[in-house]
Short mmCIF file of C-alpha atoms in Angstrom, two decimals:
data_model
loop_
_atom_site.label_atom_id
_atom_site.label_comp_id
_atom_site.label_asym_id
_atom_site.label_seq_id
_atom_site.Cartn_x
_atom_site.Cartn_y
_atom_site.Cartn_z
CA UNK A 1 75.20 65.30 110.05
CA UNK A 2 71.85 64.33 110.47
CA UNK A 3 69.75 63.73 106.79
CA UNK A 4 66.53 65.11 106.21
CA UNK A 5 63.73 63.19 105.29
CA UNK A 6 64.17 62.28 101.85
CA UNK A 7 61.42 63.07 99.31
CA UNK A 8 60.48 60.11 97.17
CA UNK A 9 61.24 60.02 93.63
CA UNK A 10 57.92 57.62 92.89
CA UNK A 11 55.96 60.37 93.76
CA UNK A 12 53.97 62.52 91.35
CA UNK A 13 53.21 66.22 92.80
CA UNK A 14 49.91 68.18 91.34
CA UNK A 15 50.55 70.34 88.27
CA UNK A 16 50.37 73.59 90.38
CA UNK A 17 53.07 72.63 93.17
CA UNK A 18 55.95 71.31 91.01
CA UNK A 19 57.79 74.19 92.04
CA UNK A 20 58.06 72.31 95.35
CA UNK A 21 60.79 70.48 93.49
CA UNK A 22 63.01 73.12 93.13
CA UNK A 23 62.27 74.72 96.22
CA UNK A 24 63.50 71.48 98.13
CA UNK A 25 66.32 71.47 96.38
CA UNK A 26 66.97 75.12 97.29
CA UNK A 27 65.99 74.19 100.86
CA UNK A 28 68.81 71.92 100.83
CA UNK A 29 71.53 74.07 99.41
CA UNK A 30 70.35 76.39 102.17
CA UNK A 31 70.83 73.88 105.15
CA UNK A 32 74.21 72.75 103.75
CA UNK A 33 75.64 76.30 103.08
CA UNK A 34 74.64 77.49 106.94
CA UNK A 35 72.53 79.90 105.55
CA UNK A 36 68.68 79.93 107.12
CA UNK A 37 66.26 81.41 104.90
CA UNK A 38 63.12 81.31 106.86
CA UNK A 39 60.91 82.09 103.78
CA UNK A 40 62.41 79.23 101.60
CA UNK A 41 62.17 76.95 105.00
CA UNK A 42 58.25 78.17 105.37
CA UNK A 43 57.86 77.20 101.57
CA UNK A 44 60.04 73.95 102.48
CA UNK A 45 57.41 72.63 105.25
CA UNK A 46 54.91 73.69 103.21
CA UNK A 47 55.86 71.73 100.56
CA UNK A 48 56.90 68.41 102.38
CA UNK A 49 53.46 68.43 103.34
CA UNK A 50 52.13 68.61 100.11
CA UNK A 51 54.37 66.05 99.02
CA UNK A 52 53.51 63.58 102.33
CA UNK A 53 49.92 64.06 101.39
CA UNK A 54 50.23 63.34 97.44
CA UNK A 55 52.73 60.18 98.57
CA UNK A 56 51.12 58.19 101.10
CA UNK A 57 54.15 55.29 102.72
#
């Protein structure tokens, strides 16, 4: 099974979009139960993005 990008735990999200948090970890769940939610993978990619642009590698 192929791993997903891993989000880094150094990384420190803007007040408004800690939510992303939890919606990652949802997003997860989701992949490993089977189960596509499309709006919690649009809010996923959404934020991963956020998260790429707050944590520069």
């Amino acid at each position: 099974m192929k791993q997903s990008m891993p989000v880094p735990v150094s990384c420190t999200l803007p007040q408004k979009n800690e939510g992303c948090i939890e919606t990652l970890i949802q997003l997860k769940i989701t992949l490993a139960t089977g189960v596509v939610a499309r709006v919690i993978s649009i809010k996923g990619e959404f934020c991963l993005n956020i998260i790429r642009r707050s944590c520069h590698t």
